[in-house]
mmCIF file of C-alpha atoms in Angstrom:
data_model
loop_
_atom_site.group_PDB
_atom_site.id
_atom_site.type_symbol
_atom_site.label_atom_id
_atom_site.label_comp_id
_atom_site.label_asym_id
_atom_site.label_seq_id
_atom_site.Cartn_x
_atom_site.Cartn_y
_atom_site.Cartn_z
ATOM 1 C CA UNK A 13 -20.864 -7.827 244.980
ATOM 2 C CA UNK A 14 -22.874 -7.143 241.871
ATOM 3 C CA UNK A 15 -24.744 -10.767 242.268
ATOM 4 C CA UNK A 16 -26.320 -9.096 245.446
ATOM 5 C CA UNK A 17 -27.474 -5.900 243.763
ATOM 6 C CA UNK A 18 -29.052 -7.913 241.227
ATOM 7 C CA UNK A 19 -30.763 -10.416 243.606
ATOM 8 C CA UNK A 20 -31.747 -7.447 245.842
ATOM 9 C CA UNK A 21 -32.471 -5.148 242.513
ATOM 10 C CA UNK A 22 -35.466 -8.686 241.431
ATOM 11 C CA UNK A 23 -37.002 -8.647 244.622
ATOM 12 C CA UNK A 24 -37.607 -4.998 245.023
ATOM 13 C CA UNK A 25 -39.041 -5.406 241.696
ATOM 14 C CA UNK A 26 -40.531 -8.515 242.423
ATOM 15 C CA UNK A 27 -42.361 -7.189 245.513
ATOM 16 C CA UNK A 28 -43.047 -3.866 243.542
ATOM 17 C CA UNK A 29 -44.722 -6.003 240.678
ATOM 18 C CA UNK A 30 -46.974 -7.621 243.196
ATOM 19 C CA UNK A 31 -48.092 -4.350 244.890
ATOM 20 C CA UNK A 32 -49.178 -3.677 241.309
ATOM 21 C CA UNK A 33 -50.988 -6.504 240.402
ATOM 22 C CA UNK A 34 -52.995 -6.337 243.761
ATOM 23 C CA UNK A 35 -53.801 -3.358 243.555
ATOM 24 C CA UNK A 36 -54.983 -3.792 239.512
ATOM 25 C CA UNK A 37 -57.368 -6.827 241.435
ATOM 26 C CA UNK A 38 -58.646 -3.969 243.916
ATOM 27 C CA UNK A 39 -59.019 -1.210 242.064
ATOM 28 C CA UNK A 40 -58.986 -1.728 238.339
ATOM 29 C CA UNK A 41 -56.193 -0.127 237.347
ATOM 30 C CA UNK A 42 -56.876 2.959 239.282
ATOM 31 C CA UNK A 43 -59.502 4.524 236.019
ATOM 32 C CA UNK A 44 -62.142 6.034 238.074
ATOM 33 C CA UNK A 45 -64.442 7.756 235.694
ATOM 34 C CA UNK A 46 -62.596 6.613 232.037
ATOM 35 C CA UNK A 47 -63.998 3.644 230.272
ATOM 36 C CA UNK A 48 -61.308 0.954 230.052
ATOM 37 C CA UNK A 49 -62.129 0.028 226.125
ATOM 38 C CA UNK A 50 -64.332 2.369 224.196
ATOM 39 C CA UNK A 51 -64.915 1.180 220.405
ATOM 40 C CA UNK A 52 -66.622 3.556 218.455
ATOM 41 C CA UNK A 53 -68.239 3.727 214.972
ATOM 42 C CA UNK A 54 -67.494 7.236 213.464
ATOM 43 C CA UNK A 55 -70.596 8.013 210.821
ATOM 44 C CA UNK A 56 -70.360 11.186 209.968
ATOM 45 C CA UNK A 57 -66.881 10.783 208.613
ATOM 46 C CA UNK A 58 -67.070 6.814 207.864
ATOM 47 C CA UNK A 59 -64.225 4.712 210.239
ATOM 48 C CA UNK A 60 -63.515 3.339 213.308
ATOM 49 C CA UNK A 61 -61.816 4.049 216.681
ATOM 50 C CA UNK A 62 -60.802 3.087 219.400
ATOM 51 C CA UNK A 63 -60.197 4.780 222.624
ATOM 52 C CA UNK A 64 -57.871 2.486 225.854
ATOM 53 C CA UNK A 65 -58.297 3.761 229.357
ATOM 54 C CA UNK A 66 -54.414 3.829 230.906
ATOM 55 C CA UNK A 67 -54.811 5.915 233.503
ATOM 56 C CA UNK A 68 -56.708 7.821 235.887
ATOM 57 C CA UNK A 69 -58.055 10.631 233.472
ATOM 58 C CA UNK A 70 -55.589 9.617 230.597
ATOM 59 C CA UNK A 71 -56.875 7.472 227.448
ATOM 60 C CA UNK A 72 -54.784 6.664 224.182
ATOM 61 C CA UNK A 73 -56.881 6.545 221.005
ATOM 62 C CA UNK A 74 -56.492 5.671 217.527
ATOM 63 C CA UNK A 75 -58.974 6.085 214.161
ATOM 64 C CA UNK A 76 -58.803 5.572 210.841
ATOM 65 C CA UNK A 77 -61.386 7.030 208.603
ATOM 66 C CA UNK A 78 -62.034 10.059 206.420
ATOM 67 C CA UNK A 79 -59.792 13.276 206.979
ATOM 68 C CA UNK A 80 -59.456 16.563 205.754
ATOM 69 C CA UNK A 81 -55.796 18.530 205.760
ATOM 70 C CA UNK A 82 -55.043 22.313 205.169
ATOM 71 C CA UNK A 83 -52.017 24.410 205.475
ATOM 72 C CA UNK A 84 -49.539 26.523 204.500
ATOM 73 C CA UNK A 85 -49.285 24.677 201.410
ATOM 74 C CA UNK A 86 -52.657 23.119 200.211
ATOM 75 C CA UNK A 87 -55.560 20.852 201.013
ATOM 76 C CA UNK A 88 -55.042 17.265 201.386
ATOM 77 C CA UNK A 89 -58.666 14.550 201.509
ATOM 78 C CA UNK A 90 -58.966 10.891 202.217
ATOM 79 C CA UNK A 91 -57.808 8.026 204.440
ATOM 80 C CA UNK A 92 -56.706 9.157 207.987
ATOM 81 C CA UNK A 93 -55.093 7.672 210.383
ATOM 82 C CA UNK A 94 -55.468 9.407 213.802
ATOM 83 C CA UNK A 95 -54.097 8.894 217.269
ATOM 84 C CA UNK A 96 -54.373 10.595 220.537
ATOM 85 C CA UNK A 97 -52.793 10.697 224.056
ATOM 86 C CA UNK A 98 -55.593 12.288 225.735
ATOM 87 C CA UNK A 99 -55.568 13.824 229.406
ATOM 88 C CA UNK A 100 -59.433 14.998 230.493
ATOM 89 C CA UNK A 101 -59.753 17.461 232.965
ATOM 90 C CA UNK A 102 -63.253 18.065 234.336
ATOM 91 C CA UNK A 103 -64.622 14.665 235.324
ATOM 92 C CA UNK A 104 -64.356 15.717 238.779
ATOM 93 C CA UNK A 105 -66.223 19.183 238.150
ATOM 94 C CA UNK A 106 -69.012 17.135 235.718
ATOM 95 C CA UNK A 107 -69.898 14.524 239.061
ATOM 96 C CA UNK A 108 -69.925 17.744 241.124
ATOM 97 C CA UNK A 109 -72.460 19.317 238.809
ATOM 98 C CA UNK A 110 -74.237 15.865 238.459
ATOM 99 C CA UNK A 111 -73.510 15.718 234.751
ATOM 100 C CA UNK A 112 -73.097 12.236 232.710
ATOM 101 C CA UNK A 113 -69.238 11.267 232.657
ATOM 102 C CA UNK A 114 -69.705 7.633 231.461
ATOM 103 C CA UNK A 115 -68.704 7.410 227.983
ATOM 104 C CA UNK A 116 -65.763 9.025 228.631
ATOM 105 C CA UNK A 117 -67.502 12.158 228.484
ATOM 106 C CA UNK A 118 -65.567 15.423 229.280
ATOM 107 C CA UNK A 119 -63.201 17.934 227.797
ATOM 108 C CA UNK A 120 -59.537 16.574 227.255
ATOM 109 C CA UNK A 121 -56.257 19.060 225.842
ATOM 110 C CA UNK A 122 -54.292 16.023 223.837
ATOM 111 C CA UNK A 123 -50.887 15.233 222.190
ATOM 112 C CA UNK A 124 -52.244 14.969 218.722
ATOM 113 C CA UNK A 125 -50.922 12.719 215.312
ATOM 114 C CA UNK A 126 -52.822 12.423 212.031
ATOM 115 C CA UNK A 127 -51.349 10.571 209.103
ATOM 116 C CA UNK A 128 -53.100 10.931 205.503
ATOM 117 C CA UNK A 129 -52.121 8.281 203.123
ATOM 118 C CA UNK A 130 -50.995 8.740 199.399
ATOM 119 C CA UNK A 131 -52.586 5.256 198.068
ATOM 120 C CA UNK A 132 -56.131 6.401 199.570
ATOM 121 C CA UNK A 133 -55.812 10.293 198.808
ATOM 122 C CA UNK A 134 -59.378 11.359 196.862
ATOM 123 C CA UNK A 135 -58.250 15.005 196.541
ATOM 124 C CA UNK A 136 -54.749 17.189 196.778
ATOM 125 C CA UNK A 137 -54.040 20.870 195.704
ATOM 126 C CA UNK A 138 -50.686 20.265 196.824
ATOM 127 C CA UNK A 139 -47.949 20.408 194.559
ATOM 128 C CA UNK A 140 -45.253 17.414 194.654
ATOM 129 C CA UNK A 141 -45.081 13.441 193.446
ATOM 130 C CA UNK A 142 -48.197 11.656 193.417
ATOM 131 C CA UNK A 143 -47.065 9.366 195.669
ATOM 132 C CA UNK A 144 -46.887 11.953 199.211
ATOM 133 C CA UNK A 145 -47.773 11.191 202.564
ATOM 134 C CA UNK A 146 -48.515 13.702 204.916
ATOM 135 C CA UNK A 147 -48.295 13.726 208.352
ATOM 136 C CA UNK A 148 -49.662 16.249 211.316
ATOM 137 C CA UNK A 149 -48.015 16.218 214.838
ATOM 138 C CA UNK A 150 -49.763 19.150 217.080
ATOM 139 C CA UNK A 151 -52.082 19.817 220.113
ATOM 140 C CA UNK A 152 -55.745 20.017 220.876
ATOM 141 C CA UNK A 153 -58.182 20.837 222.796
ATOM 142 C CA UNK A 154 -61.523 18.807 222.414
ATOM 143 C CA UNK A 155 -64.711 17.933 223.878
ATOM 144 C CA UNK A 156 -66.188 14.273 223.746
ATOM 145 C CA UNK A 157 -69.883 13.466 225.201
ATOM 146 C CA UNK A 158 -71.531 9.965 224.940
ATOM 147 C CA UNK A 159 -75.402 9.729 225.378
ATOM 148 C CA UNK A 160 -77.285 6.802 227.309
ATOM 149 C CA UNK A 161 -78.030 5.415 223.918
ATOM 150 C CA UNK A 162 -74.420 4.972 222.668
ATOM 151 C CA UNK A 163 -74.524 8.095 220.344
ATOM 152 C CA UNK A 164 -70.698 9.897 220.571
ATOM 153 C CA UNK A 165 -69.538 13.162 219.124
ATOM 154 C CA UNK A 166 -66.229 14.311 219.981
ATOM 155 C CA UNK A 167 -65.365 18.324 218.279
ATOM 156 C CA UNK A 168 -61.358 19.099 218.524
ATOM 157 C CA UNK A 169 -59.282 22.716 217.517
ATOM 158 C CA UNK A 170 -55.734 23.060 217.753
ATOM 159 C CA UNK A 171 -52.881 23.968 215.838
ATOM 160 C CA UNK A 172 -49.712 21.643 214.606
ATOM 161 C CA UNK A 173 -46.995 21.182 212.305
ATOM 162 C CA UNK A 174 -47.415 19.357 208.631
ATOM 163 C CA UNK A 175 -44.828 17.388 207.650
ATOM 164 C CA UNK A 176 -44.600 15.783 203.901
ATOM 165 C CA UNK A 177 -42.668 13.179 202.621
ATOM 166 C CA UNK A 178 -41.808 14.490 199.228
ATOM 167 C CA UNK A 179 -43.619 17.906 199.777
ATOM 168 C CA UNK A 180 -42.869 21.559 201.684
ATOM 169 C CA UNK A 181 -43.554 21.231 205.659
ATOM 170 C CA UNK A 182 -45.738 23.704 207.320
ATOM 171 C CA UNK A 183 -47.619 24.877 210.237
ATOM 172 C CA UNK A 184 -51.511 24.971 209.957
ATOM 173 C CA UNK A 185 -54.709 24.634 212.331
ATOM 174 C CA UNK A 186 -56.226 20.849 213.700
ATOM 175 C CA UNK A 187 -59.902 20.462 213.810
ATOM 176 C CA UNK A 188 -61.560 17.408 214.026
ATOM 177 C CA UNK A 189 -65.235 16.321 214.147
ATOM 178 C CA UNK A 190 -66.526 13.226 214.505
ATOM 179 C CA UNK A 191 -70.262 11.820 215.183
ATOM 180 C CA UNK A 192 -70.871 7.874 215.985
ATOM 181 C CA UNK A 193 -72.278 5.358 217.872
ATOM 182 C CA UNK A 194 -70.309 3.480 220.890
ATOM 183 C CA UNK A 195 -70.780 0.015 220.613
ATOM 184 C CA UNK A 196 -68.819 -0.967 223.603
ATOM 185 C CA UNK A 197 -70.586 -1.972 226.999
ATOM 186 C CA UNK A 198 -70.744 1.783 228.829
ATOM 187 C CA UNK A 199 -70.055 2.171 232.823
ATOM 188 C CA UNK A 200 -73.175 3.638 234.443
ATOM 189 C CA UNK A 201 -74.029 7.186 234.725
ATOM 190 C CA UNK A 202 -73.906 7.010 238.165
ATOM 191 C CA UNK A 203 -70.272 8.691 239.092
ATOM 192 C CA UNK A 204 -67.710 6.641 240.853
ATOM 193 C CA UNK A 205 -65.308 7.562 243.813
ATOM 194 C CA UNK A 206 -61.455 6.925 244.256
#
């Protein structure tokens, strides 16, 4: 008896996987307006990141470049690793209004992570072993706009929750500014519909 719910459990899944598969052929994963790979060069704050389309008006994104820390207890500067689970919410009222979404251009509220690394620390008022990490878990809300000629800046605020290794946790604000150049292939500015 449980030999047929597994051979019925595989084809439902089987059948299920191939809906999926044809419909990735037909509609490219369902991302309407989201780029499906956005690689960006961060100047302002020298790094890299990267931004994956998953969904329709969800991207993940990771960074890792220069970063700047305050909170309860202290100031933390230098190497920052950032990731983001972002959800943007006014593509559909940017085509209505005939502005540019391609770029992923549009205002996003995100699950937000930032890690700052003791080995590449330049500055610290923060009391503790040399040797801390520090790590920010939070929300934001930010706004990301990409110009025909591949210039990006992306402004985020929030607030989150500091956690050290080795030093006093805390709660504290999230901002994040970042000016670069995309130097991935862009969709055209010309909206498209589901």
């Amino acid at each position: 008896m449980t030999k047929n719910y597994f051979t019925i459990l595989a084809i439902l899944l089987s059948l299920g996987l191939k809906a999926q598969i044809s419909g990735l052929n037909e509609k490219g994963w369902g991302i309407v307006n989201l780029e499906r790979h956005q690689f960006k060069f961060d100047l302002l704050s020298p790094g890299i990141s990267y931004e994956l389309g998953l969904f329709k008006n969800v991207s993940a994104s990771g960074g890792l470049g220069l970063g700047y820390a305050t909170y309860e207890e202290g100031y933390a500067l230098g190497l920052t690793l950032h990731t983001r689970v972002r959800y943007y919410h006014n593509f559909n009222r940017r085509i209505a209004m005939n502005k540019n979404v391609s770029g992923n251009s549009g205002n996003y509220i995100a699950a937000a992570r930032s890690i700052f690394f003791s080995q590449a620390r330049l500055a610290t008022n923060i009391e503790g072993p040399d040797d801390f990490n520090l790590g920010v878990y939070g929300v934001t809300y930010g706004i990301q706009r990409t110009y025909e000629n591949g210039f990006n800046f992306n402004a985020e605020l929030g607030a989150g929750y500091y956690r050290g290794d080795g030093v006093p946790s805390g709660y504290g604000p999230l901002f994040n500014f970042t000016f670069g150049w995309v130097a991935t292939k862009r969709k055209s500015r010309k909206p498209t519909f589901d």
